[in-house]
Structure formats: C-alpha cells, structure tokens
Amino acid sequence: MPPRHAKPDASFSEQFSRIEKGAESDAALLGQLHPELAAWFEKRFGKFSHGQHLAVPEVLAGRSTLLSSPTGTGKTLAAFLGVFDELARRRDAKTLPDSIIAIYVSPLRALAYDLQKNLQGPLDELGWDFVRVSSRTGDTSLKDRAAQKRKPPHILVTTPESL
C-alpha cells in the first residue's frame, strides 16, 4: 500500500523525498525538542550527528523517515528522540495514554543491548520513570503477556519473528 501522501499512480521516486538539508543548527534542533530532552541531549552528546540533523526534524514532524548512516552515528537515538519528545509533551499535557506509542523491532541478538543502551539508559539518565518499556518475544511468559495487556508499555520492543 502506498504512503497516504503518495499519488496512487505516482512512480516510486515520486512517492519519496530525499532530505538534503536538515536543521539549521544544533541550537535550532534543540529548540524543537522538549526542554528536558534538549538539556539532556546537549549535556550527554553536545551536538547532533549529520544524520540526526537530517532525520530528527522529520521524525518530530511525524513523517515516516528512513535514515541510512554508518554504525554508531545515532540512527536509533534519532528515532527515539521523537518518541521521547512525544511522551514528554503528552505527560505535560496530562494526555499520556495507557497504550503503546511506539514499537521498536530489533534483531534478537541485539535486543538486550538495544533495550539497555538505546532505551532504558537514556530514560534512566532523564529520570523519566513515567515511560513504560517492555519487550515481547517468543520467550515472553504468559504471566508477562497478561501484565502487558493489563498495563501496556508506551514502548514495546520486539523481534522481527515475534512481530
């Protein structure tokens, strides 16, 4: 199914845009983030990578984004900045839902690392215990599955096979 914004008879290349220029500056990009998130990012990383400059504004705008960049350049964080921003803004507005906001699909061999480094680590550093993160794989017990159904995580981490 083509993206909602695509013309039904559009060619593949007409359905997608290549972003050549991202945020004007780190300060401009930080200004788009929730203040707590911006302060944490600036203290923790100092500046955005090139890929993050391109992708984060797109993610914050709610546009589907494909970021191709070398390992270690912050692709996963670029995506999660948008999710974290949304969760913080909903918390502030007292509209934080009791449901899944994002699903993160990770290969099984990287699941534990991704959970700790890319999700729980930043959330712990931010002190955001209001964000619920949970994983669901073929090994998830019936008890844990029932608990997830009763109180869904905001971010669900799973594997391609379990998805």
XYZ file of N, CA and C in Angstrom, residues 29-131:
309
model
N 17.738 22.830 16.384
C 17.202 21.484 16.577
C 16.878 21.235 18.042
N 17.757 21.667 18.941
C 17.470 21.538 20.370
C 16.199 22.289 20.737
N 15.957 23.417 20.087
C 14.766 24.218 20.341
C 13.471 23.529 19.949
N 13.568 22.514 19.090
C 12.375 21.765 18.692
C 12.031 20.670 19.695
N 12.993 20.286 20.526
C 12.780 19.200 21.477
C 12.187 19.706 22.787
N 11.495 18.823 23.493
C 11.005 19.126 24.838
C 12.207 19.639 25.643
N 12.028 20.666 26.461
C 13.159 21.262 27.173
C 13.995 20.277 28.000
N 13.370 19.335 28.684
C 14.124 18.348 29.469
C 14.967 17.467 28.556
N 14.392 17.079 27.444
C 15.087 16.221 26.487
C 16.236 16.984 25.837
N 16.007 18.230 25.475
C 17.057 19.051 24.866
C 18.224 19.232 25.829
N 17.937 19.525 27.089
C 19.001 19.730 28.086
C 19.805 18.445 28.270
N 19.109 17.309 28.350
C 19.803 16.025 28.494
C 20.691 15.758 27.287
N 20.135 15.945 26.076
C 20.892 15.648 24.862
C 22.145 16.516 24.786
N 21.984 17.803 25.040
C 23.122 18.718 24.952
C 24.209 18.348 25.959
N 23.804 18.006 27.180
C 24.781 17.621 28.210
C 25.454 16.290 27.860
N 24.678 15.346 27.358
C 25.173 13.991 27.112
C 26.008 13.883 25.836
N 25.563 14.561 24.753
C 26.204 14.387 23.447
C 26.866 15.662 22.914
N 26.385 16.801 23.327
C 26.975 18.063 22.871
C 26.449 18.544 21.541
N 26.456 17.663 20.558
C 25.969 18.075 19.242
C 25.347 16.884 18.515
N 24.583 17.209 17.503
C 23.909 16.196 16.690
C 24.827 15.729 15.570
N 24.685 14.465 15.198
C 25.402 13.950 14.032
C 24.710 14.475 12.774
N 25.394 14.332 11.652
C 24.812 14.778 10.380
C 23.464 14.090 10.127
N 23.427 12.778 10.320
C 22.184 12.032 10.099
C 21.063 12.489 11.016
N 21.408 12.803 12.258
C 20.399 13.298 13.198
C 19.880 14.669 12.769
N 20.764 15.517 12.241
C 20.328 16.825 11.732
C 19.291 16.658 10.628
N 19.469 15.634 9.829
C 18.539 15.387 8.730
C 17.251 14.722 9.201
N 17.387 13.733 10.079
C 16.244 12.892 10.436
C 15.374 13.425 11.561
N 15.962 14.003 12.587
C 15.176 14.390 13.765
C 14.044 15.366 13.412
N 14.276 16.404 12.604
C 13.138 17.280 12.262
C 12.009 16.531 11.550
N 12.368 15.567 10.720
C 11.361 14.774 10.012
C 10.569 13.912 10.996
N 11.278 13.279 11.923
C 10.640 12.431 12.930
C 9.718 13.275 13.816
N 10.212 14.434 14.250
C 9.396 15.308 15.098
C 8.138 15.796 14.376
N 8.230 15.923 13.060
C 7.078 16.357 12.264
C 6.113 15.205 11.986
N 6.482 14.006 12.414
C 5.600 12.857 12.234
C 5.670 12.226 10.861
N 6.728 12.528 10.121
C 6.860 11.948 8.790
C 7.654 10.641 8.860
N 7.226 9.666 8.101
C 7.967 8.415 8.010
C 9.338 8.727 7.447
N 10.357 8.149 8.077
C 11.725 8.512 7.732
C 12.597 7.275 7.665
N 13.402 7.206 6.641
C 14.409 6.156 6.516
C 15.756 6.847 6.589
N 16.541 6.490 7.592
C 17.868 7.079 7.768
C 18.907 5.998 7.540
N 19.740 6.204 6.539
C 20.836 5.288 6.251
C 22.120 6.008 6.615
N 22.829 5.451 7.580
C 24.018 6.108 8.110
C 24.907 5.038 8.729
N 26.209 5.275 8.794
C 27.110 4.255 9.357
C 26.779 3.908 10.809
N 27.189 2.728 11.228
C 27.015 2.281 12.604
C 27.643 3.285 13.554
N 26.935 3.553 14.644
C 27.468 4.432 15.669
C 27.205 5.914 15.456
N 26.373 6.248 14.483
C 26.122 7.668 14.207
C 24.809 8.170 14.803
N 24.135 7.340 15.594
C 22.954 7.808 16.307
C 21.624 7.649 15.598
N 21.523 6.669 14.705
C 20.255 6.458 13.991
C 19.125 6.109 14.947
N 19.365 5.171 15.848
C 18.311 4.743 16.765
C 17.908 5.894 17.676
N 18.874 6.632 18.174
C 18.556 7.774 19.028
C 17.766 8.821 18.255
N 18.072 9.018 16.980
C 17.317 9.975 16.168
C 15.827 9.614 16.169
N 15.535 8.346 16.046
C 14.138 7.907 16.062
C 13.539 8.061 17.453
N 14.293 7.667 18.465
C 13.746 7.724 19.819
C 13.617 9.135 20.358
N 14.366 10.079 19.839
C 14.175 11.461 20.282
C 12.744 11.907 19.987
N 12.229 11.497 18.841
C 10.840 11.836 18.502
C 9.847 11.161 19.434
N 10.096 9.906 19.759
C 9.208 9.169 20.666
C 9.282 9.765 22.069
N 10.498 10.000 22.549
C 10.674 10.590 23.883
C 10.016 11.968 23.958
N 10.192 12.758 22.910
C 9.600 14.097 22.864
C 8.074 14.013 22.969
N 7.492 13.126 22.204
C 6.031 12.949 22.222
C 5.542 12.520 23.597
N 6.231 11.578 24.208
C 5.831 11.109 25.536
C 5.918 12.225 26.579
N 6.982 13.020 26.530
C 7.141 14.112 27.496
C 6.062 15.178 27.296
N 5.765 15.494 26.061
C 4.742 16.517 25.792
C 3.359 16.023 26.219
N 3.090 14.759 25.995
C 1.803 14.206 26.442
C 1.726 14.147 27.960
N 2.843 13.833 28.609
C 2.870 13.852 30.073
C 2.550 15.260 30.582
N 3.202 16.255 30.006
C 2.991 17.639 30.431
C 1.547 18.085 30.222
N 0.943 17.623 29.135
C -0.443 17.989 28.818
C -1.451 17.093 29.547
N -0.934 16.156 30.322
C -1.764 15.190 31.052
C -2.653 14.370 30.096
N -2.077 14.053 28.934
C -2.779 13.232 27.945
C -1.985 11.976 27.598
N -1.084 11.584 28.512
C -0.270 10.390 28.269
C -1.189 9.174 28.248
N -1.273 8.491 27.114
C -2.192 7.353 27.023
C -1.679 6.122 27.756
N -2.579 5.249 28.066
C -2.249 3.979 28.685
C -2.187 2.939 27.565
N -1.340 3.225 26.587
C -1.250 2.342 25.422
C 0.128 2.471 24.782
N 0.358 1.622 23.804
C 1.629 1.619 23.082
C 1.695 2.837 22.170
N 2.807 3.553 22.242
C 3.068 4.711 21.387
C 4.016 4.321 20.258
N 4.955 3.434 20.559
C 5.958 3.048 19.568
C 6.298 1.579 19.715
N 6.575 0.953 18.583
C 7.058 -0.423 18.550
C 8.447 -0.377 17.927
N 9.407 -0.925 18.656
C 10.776 -0.969 18.178
C 11.106 -2.415 17.862
N 11.481 -2.674 16.622
C 11.801 -4.028 16.183
C 13.321 -4.158 16.119
N 13.838 -5.109 16.880
C 15.277 -5.310 16.987
C 15.595 -6.782 16.764
N 16.690 -7.087 16.070
C 17.081 -8.488 15.945
C 17.317 -9.084 17.339
N 16.997 -10.346 17.513
C 17.115 -10.991 18.819
C 18.516 -10.844 19.408
N 19.553 -10.980 18.578
C 20.918 -10.908 19.084
C 21.258 -9.522 19.630
N 20.519 -8.478 19.209
C 20.791 -7.115 19.673
C 19.749 -6.616 20.675
N 18.769 -7.447 20.981
C 17.633 -6.993 21.793
C 18.045 -6.461 23.160
N 18.827 -7.212 23.914
C 19.206 -6.779 25.264
C 20.034 -5.503 25.214
N 20.955 -5.420 24.269
C 21.792 -4.225 24.114
C 20.925 -3.017 23.773
N 20.019 -3.184 22.805
C 19.144 -2.079 22.406
C 18.269 -1.617 23.552
N 17.735 -2.567 24.303
C 16.888 -2.202 25.444
C 17.661 -1.352 26.443
N 18.874 -1.749 26.757
C 19.651 -1.033 27.768
C 20.241 0.262 27.227
N 20.974 0.176 26.122
C 21.701 1.352 25.625
C 20.773 2.379 24.987
N 19.870 1.944 24.158
C 19.072 2.882 23.373
C 17.783 3.327 24.041
N 17.322 2.568 25.028
C 16.049 2.918 25.664
C 16.182 3.187 27.150
N 16.466 2.149 27.902
C 16.449 2.295 29.353
C 17.543 3.221 29.851
N 18.706 3.175 29.230
C 19.802 4.060 29.625
C 19.416 5.530 29.536
N 18.976 5.995 28.366
C 18.549 7.394 28.280
C 17.381 7.732 29.210
N 16.416 6.846 29.332
C 15.277 7.123 30.220
C 15.725 7.240 31.671
N 16.663 6.383 32.081
C 17.201 6.464 33.441
C 17.954 7.775 33.645
N 18.759 8.157 32.652
C 19.506 9.413 32.752
C 18.562 10.617 32.821
N 17.463 10.542 32.091
C 16.469 11.617 32.114
C 15.644 11.599 33.396
N 15.609 10.446 34.074
C 14.777 10.310 35.266
C 13.306 10.169 34.922
N 13.026 9.659 33.735
C 11.646 9.554 33.253
C 11.064 8.181 33.571
N 10.703 7.988 34.821
C 10.114 6.712 35.209
C 8.645 6.602 34.812
N 8.098 7.652 34.221
C 6.713 7.591 33.746
C 6.601 6.821 32.429
N 7.716 6.605 31.742
C 7.703 5.886 30.467
C 7.850 4.397 30.747
